[in-house]
Coordinates of N, CA and C in Angstrom, one line a residue:
Chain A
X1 N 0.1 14.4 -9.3 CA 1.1 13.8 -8.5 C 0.4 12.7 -7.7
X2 N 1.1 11.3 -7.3 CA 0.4 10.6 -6.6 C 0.7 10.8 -5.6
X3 N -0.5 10.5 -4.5 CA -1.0 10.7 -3.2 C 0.0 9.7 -2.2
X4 N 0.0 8.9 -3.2 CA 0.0 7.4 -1.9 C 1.7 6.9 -2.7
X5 N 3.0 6.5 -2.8 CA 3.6 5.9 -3.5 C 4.6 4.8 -2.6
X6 N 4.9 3.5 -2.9 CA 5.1 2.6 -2.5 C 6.2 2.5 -3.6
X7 N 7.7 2.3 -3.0 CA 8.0 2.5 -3.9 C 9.1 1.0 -4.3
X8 N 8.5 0.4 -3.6 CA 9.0 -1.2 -4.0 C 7.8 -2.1 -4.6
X9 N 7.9 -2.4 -5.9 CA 7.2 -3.4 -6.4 C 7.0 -4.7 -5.9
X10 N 8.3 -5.5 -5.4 CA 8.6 -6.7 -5.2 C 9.5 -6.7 -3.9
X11 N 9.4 -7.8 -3.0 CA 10.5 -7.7 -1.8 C 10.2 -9.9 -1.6
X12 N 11.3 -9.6 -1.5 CA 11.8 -11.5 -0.8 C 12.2 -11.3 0.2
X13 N 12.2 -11.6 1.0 CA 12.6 -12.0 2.4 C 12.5 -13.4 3.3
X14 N 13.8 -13.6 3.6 CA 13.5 -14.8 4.2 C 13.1 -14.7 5.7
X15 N 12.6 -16.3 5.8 CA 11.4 -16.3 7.1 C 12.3 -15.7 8.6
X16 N 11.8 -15.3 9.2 CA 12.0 -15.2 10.8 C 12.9 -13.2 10.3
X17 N 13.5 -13.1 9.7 CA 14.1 -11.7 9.5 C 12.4 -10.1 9.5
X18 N 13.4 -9.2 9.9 CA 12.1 -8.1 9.8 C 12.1 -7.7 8.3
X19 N 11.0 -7.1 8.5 CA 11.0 -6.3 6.6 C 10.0 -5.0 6.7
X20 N 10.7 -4.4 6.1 CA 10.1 -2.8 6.0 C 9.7 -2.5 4.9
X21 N 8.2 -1.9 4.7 CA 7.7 -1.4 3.2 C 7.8 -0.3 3.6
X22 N 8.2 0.7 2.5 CA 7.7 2.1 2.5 C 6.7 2.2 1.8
X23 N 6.3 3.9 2.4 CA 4.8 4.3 1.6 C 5.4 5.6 2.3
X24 N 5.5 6.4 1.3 CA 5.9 7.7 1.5 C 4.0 8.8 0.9
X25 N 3.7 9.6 1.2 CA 2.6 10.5 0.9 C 2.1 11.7 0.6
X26 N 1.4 12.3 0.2 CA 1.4 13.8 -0.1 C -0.2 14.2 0.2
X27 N 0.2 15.2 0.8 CA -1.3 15.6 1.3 C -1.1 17.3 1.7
X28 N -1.9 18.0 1.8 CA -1.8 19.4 2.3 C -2.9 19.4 3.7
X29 N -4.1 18.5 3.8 CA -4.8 18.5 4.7 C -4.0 18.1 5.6
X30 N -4.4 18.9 6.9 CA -3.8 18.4 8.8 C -3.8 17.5 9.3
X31 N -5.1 17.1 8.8 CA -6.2 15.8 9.4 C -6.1 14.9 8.4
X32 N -5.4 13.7 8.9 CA -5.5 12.3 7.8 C -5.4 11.3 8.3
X33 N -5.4 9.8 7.8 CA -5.3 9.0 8.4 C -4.9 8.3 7.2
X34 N -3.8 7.0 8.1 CA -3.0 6.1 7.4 C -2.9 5.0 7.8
X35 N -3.4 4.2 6.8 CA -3.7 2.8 6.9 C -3.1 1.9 5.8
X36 N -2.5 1.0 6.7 CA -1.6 -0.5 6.1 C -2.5 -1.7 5.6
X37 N -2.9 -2.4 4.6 CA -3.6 -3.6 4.3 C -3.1 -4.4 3.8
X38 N -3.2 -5.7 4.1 CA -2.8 -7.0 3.7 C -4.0 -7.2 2.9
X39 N -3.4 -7.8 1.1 CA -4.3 -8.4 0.2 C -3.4 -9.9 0.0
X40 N -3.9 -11.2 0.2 CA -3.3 -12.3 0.5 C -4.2 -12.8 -1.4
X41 N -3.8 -13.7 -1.8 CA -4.2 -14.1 -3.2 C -6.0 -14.3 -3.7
X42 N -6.2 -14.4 -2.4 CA -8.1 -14.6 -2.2 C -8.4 -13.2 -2.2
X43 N -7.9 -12.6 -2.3 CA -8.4 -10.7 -2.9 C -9.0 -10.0 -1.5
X44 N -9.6 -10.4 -0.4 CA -9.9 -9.7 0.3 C -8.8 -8.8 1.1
X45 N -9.0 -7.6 1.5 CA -8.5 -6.6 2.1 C -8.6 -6.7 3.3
X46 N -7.4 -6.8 4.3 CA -7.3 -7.3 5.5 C -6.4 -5.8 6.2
X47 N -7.1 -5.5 7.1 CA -7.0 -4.0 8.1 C -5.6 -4.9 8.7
X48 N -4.4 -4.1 8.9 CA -3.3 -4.5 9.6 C -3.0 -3.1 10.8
X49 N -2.8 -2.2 10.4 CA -3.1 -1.1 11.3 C -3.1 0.4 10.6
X50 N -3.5 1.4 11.8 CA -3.4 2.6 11.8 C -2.7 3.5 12.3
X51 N -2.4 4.7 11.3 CA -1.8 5.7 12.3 C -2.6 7.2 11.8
X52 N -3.0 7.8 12.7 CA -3.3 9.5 12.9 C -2.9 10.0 12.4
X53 N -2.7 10.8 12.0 CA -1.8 12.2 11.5 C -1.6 13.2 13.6
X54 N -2.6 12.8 13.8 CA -2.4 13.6 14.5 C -2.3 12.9 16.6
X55 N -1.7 11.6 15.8 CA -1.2 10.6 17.2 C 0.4 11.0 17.3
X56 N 0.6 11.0 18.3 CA 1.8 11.6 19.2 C 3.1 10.1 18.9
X57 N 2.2 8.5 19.2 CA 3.4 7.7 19.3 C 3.1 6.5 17.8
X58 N 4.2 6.4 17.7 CA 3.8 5.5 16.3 C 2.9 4.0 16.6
X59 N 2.2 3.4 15.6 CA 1.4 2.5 16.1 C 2.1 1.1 16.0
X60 N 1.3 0.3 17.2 CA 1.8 -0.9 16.8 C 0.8 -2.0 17.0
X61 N 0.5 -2.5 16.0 CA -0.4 -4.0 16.4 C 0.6 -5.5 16.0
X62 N 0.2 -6.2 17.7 CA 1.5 -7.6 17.9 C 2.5 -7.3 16.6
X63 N 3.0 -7.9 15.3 CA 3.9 -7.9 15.2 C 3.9 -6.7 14.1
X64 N 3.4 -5.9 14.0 CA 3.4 -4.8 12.6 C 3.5 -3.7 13.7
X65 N 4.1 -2.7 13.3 CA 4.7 -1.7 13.7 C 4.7 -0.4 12.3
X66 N 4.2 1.0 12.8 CA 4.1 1.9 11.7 C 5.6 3.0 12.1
X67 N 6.0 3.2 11.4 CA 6.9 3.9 11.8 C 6.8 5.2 11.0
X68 N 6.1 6.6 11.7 CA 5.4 7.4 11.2 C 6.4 8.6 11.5
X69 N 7.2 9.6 10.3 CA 7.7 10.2 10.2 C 7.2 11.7 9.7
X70 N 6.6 12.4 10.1 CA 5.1 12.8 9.5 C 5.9 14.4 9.0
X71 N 7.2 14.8 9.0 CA 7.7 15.9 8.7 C 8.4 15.4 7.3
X72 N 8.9 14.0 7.3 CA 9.3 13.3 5.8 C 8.1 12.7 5.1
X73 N 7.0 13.1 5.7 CA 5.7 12.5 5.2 C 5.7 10.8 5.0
X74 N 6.4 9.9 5.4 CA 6.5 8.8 5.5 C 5.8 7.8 6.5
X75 N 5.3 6.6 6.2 CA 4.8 5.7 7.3 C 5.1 4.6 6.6
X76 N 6.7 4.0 7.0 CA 6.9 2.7 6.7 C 6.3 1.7 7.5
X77 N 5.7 0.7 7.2 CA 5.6 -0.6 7.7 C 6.3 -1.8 8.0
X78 N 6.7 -2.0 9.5 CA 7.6 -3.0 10.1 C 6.7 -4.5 10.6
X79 N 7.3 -5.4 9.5 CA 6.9 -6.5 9.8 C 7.8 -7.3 10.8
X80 N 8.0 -7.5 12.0 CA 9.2 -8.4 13.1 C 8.6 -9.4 12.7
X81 N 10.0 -10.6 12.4 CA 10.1 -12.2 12.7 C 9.0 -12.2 11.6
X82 N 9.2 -12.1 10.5 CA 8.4 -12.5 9.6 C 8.2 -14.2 9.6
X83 N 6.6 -14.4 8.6 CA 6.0 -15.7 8.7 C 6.0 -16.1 7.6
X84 N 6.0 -17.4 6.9 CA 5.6 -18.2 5.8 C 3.7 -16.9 5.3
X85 N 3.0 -17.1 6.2 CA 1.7 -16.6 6.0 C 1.5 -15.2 5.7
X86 N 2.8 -14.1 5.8 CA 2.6 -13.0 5.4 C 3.1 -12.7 4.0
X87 N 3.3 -14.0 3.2 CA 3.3 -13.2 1.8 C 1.9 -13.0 1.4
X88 N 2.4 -12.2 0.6 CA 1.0 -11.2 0.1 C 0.8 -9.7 -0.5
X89 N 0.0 -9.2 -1.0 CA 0.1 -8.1 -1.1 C 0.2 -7.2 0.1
X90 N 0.9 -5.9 -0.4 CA 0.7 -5.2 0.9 C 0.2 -3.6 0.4
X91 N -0.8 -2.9 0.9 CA -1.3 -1.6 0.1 C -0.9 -0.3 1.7
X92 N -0.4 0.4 1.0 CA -0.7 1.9 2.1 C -1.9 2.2 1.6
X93 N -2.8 2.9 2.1 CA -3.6 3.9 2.0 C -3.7 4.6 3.3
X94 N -4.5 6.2 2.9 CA -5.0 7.2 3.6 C -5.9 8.2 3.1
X95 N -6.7 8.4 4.2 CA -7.8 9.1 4.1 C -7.3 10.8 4.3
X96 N -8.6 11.8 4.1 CA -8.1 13.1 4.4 C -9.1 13.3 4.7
X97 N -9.0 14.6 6.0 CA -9.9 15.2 6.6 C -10.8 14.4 7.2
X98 N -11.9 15.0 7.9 CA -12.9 14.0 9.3 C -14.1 15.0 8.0
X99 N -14.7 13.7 7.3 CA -16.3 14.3 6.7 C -16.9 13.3 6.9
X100 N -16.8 12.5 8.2 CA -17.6 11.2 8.4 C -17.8 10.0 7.7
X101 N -16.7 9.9 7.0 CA -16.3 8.7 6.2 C -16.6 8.6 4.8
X102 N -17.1 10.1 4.3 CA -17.3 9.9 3.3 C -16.7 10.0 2.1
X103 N -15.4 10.2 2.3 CA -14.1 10.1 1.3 C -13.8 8.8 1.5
X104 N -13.4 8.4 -0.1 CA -12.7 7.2 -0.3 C -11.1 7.0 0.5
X105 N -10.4 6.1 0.5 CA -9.4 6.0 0.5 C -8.4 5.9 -0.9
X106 N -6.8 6.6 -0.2 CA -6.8 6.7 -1.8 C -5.5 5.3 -1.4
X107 N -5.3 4.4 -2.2 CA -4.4 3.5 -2.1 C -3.1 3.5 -3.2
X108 N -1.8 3.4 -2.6 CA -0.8 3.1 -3.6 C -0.3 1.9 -3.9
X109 N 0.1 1.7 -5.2 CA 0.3 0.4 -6.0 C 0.6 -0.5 -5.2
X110 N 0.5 -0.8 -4.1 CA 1.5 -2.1 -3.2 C 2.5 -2.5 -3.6
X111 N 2.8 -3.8 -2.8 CA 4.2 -4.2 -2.5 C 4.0 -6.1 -2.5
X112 N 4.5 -6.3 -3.6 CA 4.1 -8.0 -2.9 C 5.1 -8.3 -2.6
X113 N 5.1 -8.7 -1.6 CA 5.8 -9.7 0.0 C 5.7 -11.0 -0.4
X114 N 7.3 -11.6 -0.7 CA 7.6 -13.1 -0.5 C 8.2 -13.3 0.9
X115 N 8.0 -14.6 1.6 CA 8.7 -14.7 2.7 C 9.1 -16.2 2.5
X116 N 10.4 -16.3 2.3 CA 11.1 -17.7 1.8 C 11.6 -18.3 3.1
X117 N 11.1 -19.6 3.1 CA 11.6 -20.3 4.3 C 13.2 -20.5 3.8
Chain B
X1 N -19.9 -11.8 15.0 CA -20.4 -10.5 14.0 C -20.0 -11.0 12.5
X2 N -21.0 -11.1 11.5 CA -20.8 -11.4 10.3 C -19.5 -10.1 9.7
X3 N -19.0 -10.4 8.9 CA -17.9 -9.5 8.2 C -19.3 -9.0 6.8
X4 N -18.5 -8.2 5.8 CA -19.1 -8.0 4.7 C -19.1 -8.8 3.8
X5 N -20.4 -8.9 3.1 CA -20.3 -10.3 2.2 C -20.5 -9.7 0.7
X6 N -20.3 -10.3 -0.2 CA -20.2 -9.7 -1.5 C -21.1 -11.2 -2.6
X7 N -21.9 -10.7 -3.1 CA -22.1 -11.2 -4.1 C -22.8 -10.9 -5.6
X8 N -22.1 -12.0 -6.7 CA -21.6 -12.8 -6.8 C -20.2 -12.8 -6.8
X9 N -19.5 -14.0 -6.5 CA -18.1 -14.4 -6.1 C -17.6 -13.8 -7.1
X10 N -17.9 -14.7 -8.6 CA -17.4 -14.3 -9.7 C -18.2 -14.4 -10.6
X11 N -17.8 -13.2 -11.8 CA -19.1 -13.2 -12.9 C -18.4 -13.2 -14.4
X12 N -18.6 -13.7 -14.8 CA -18.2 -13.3 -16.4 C -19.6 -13.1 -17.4
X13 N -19.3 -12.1 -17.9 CA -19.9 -11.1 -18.8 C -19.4 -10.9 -20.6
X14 N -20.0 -10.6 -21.4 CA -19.7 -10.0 -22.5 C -20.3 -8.3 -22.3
X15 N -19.0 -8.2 -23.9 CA -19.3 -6.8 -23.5 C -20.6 -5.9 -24.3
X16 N -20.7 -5.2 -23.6 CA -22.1 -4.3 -24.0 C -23.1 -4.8 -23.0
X17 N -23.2 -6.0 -22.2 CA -24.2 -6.2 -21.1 C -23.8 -5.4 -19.7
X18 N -24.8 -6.0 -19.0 CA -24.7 -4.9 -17.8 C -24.8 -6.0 -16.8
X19 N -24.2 -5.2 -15.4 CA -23.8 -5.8 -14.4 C -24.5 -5.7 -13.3
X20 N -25.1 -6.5 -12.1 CA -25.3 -5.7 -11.3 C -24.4 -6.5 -9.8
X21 N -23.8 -5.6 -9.1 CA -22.9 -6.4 -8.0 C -23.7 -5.9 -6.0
X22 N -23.9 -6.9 -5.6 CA -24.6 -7.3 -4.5 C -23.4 -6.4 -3.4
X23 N -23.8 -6.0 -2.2 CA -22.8 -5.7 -1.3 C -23.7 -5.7 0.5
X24 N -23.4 -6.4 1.0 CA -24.0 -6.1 2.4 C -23.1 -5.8 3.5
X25 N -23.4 -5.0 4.0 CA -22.3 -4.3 5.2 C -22.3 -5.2 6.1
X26 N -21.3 -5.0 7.6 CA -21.9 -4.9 8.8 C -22.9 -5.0 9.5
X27 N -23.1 -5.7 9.8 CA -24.4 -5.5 10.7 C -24.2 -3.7 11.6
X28 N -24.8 -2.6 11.6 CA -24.7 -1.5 12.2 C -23.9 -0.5 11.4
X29 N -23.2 -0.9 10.4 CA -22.7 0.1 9.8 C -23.4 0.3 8.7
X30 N -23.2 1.6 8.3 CA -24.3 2.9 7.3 C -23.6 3.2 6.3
X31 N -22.8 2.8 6.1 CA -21.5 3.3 5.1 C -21.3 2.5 4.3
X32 N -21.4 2.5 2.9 CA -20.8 1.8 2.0 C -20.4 2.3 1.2
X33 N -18.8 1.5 0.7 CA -18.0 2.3 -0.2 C -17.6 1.4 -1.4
X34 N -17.5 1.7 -2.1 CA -17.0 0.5 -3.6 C -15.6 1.3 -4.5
X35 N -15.3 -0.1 -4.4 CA -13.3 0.3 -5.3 C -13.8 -0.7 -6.3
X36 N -12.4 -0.3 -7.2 CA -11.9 -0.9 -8.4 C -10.6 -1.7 -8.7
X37 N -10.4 -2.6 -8.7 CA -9.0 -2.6 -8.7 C -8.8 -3.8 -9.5
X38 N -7.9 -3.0 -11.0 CA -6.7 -3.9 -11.6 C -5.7 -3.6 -11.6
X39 N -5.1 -4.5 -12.6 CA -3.2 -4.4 -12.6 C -3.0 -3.5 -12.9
X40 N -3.6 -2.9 -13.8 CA -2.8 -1.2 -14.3 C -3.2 0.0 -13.2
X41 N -4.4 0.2 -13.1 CA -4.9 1.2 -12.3 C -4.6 1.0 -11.1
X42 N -4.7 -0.3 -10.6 CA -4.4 -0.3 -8.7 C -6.4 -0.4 -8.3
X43 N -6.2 0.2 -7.1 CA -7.3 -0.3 -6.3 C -8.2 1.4 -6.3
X44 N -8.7 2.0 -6.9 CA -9.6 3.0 -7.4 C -11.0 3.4 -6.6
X45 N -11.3 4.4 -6.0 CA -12.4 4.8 -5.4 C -13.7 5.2 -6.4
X46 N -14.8 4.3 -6.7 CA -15.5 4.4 -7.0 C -16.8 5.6 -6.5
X47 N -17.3 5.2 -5.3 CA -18.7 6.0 -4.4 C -18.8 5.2 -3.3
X48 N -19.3 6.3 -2.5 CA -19.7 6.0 -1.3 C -21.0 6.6 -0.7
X49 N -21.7 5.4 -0.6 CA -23.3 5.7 -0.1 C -23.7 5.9 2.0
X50 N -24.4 6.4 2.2 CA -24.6 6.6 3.7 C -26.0 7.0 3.5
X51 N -27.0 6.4 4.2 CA -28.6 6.7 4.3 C -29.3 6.8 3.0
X52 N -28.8 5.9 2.3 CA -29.2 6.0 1.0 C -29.0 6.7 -0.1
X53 N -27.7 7.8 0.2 CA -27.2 8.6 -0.3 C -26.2 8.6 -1.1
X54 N -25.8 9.0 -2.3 CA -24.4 8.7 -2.5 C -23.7 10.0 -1.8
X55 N -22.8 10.3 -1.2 CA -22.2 11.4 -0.8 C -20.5 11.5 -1.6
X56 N -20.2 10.7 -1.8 CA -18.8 11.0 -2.7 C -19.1 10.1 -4.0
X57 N -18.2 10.8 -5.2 CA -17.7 9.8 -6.2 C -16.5 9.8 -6.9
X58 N -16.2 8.8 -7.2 CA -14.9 9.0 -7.9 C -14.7 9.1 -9.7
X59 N -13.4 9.0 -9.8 CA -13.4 9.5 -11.3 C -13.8 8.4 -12.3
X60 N -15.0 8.3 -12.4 CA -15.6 7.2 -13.4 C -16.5 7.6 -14.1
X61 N -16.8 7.2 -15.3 CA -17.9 7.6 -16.2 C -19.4 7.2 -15.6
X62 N -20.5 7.6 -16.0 CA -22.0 7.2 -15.9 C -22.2 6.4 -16.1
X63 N -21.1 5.4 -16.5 CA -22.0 3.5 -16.9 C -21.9 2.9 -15.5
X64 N -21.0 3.8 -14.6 CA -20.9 2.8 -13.0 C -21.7 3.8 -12.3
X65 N -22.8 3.0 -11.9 CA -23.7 3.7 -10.8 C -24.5 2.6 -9.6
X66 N -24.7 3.4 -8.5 CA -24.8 2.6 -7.4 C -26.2 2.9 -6.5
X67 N -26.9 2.4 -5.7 CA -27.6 2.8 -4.7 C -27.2 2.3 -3.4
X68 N -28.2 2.4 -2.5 CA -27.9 2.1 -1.1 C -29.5 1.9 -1.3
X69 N -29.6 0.5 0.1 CA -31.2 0.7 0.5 C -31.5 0.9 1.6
X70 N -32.4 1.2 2.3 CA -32.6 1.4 3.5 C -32.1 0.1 4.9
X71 N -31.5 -0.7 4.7 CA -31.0 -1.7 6.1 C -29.2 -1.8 5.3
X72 N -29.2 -1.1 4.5 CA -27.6 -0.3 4.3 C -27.1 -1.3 3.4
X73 N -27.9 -2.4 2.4 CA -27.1 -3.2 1.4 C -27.0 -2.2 0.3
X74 N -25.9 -2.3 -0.3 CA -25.8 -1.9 -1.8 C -25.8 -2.4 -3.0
X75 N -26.0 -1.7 -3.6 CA -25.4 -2.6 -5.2 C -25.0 -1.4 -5.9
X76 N -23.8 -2.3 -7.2 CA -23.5 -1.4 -7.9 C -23.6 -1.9 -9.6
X77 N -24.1 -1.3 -10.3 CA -24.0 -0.8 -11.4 C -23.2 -0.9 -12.3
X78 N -23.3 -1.7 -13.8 CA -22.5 -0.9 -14.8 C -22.8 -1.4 -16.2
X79 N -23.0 -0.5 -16.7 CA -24.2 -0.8 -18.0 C -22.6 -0.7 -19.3
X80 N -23.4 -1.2 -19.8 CA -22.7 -1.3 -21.7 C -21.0 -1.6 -21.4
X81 N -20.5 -2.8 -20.7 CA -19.7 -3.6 -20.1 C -18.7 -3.3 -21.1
X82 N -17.3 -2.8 -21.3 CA -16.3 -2.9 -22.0 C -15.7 -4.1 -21.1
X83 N -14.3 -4.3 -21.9 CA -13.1 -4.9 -21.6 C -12.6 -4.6 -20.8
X84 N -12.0 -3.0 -20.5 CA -11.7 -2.5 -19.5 C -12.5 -3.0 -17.7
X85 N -13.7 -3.4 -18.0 CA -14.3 -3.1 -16.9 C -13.6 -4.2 -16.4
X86 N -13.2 -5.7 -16.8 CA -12.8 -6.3 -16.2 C -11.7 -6.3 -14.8
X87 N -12.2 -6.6 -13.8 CA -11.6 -6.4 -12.3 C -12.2 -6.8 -11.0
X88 N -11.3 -6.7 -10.0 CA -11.9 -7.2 -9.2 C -13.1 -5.6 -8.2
X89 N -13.8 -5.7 -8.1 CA -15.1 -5.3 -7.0 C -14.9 -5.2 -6.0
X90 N -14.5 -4.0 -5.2 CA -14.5 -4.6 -3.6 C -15.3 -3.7 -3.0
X91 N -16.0 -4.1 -1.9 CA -16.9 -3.0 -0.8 C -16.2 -3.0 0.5
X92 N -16.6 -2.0 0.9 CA -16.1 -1.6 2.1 C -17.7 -1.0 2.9
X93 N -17.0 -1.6 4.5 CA -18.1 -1.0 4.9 C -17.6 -0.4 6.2
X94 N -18.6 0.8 7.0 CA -17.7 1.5 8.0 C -18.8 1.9 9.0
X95 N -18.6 2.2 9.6 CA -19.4 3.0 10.7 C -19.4 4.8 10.4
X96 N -19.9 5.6 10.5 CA -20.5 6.7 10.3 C -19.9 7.9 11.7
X97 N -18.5 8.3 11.9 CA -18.4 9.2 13.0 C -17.8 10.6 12.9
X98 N -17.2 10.6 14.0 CA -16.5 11.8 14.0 C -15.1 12.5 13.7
X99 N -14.6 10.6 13.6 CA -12.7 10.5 13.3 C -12.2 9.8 12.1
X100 N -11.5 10.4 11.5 CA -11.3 9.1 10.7 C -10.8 7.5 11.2
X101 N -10.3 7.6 12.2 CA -10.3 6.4 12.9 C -11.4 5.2 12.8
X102 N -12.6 6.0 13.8 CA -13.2 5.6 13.6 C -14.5 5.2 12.3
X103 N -14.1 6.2 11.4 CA -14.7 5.5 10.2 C -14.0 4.5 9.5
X104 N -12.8 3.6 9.8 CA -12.1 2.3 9.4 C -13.4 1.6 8.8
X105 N -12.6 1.4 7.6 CA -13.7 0.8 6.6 C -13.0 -1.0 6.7
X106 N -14.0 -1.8 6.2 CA -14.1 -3.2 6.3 C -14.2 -3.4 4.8
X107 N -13.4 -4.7 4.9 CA -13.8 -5.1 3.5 C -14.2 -6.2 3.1
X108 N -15.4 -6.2 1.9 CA -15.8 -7.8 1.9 C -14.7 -8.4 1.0
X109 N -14.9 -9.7 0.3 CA -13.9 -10.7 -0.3 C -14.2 -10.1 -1.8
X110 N -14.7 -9.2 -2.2 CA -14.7 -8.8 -3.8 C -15.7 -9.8 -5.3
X111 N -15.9 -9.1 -5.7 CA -16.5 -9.6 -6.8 C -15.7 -9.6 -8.2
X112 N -15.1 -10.9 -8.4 CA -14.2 -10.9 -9.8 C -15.1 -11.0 -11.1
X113 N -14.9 -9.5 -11.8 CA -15.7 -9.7 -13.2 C -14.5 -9.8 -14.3
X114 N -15.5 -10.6 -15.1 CA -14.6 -11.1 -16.3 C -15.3 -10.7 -17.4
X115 N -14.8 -9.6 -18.5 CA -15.3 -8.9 -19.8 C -15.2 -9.6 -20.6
X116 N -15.8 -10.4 -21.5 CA -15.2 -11.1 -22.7 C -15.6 -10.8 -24.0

């Protein structure tokens, strides 16, 4: 079963409107962590935010917002007032357990993000 | 603070030759981790080195192999090059703690190999 599932391939959105990706997850571990990344066409992996498993309020960095549902096992991603500059890929991933970083992350298929003026 | 640097940019290869891919961390971080990622498979966990160590690996055969050196650059590995191998390379690099928080991994700009 996959870990991580994203279940939009493709999203258009026009500019200045919000846009929500889902990333729904499966884990048995307590201890996890969930992380949002921007891959823009130059291939690097770009940190957008985090959320705990075991943080009380959902996270928000300036315009990305996690909206962490953790009993539906979900952590959608809220882009406000979207930009021309946020198309791109977009990956969930999450980590399990605290072994000092030595688990990979496991990432699901993304979501590429058009933002049409 | 330098980010992670990766090299080479891009490589193209035939197959049956071997690879070797550059990775330098952080300045301070001890952690380095290497993915995979194409269109079919997605972005794949290869290994992850700390003190020279590999301490995790992922589901890949023995042609991809990696070290760590002592000031925490890595390289990785991959001998008798199929078609398949073609993809892009990425490293990640992290700091070494107690949370997953704080082990947030960084990533360099990737190494695009080309199998021909």
């Amino acid at each position: 079963a996959q870990k991580i599932t994203q279940t939009q391939p493709g999203m258009f959105v026009q500019e200045k409107e919000a846009v929500t990706l889902d990333c729904t997850y499966d884990t048995s571990d307590p201890s996890y962590g969930l992380f949002w990344y921007k891959q823009p066409s130059s291939g690097e992996m770009i940190f957008l935010i985090y959320q705990g498993s075991y943080d009380q309020q959902n996270a928000t960095e300036g315009r990305y917002s996690l909206n962490f549902q953790k009993a539906r096992k979900s952590a959608n991603l809220v882009i406000s007032a979207s930009q021309l500059g946020d198309s791109a890929m977009y990956f969930c991933a999450m980590r399990e357990g605290d072994r000092g970083g030595a688990d990979g992350l496991t990432f699901g298929k993304g979501t590429h993000l058009i933002i049409q003026p | 603070k330098a980010g992670v640097t990766q090299t080479p940019r891009y490589l193209i290869k035939t197959r049956g030759q071997q690879v070797t891919l550059s990775c330098s961390p952080i300045s301070g971080h001890r952690s380095v981790s290497w993915y995979q990622q194409t269109p079919g498979q997605g972005l794949q966990f290869l290994f992850e080195y700390f003190s020279e160590t590999q301490r995790n690996k992922g589901n890949f055969p023995g042609r991809f192999s990696g070290r760590q050196f002592s000031n925490s650059r890595s390289e990785m590995n991959v001998s008798t090059l199929e078609l398949g191998d073609s993809a892009l390379y990425l490293c990640a690099s992290s700091r070494v703690g107690l949370t997953i928080r704080y082990n947030e991994q960084f990533f360099g700009p990737g190494t695009r190999l080309t199998v021909l």
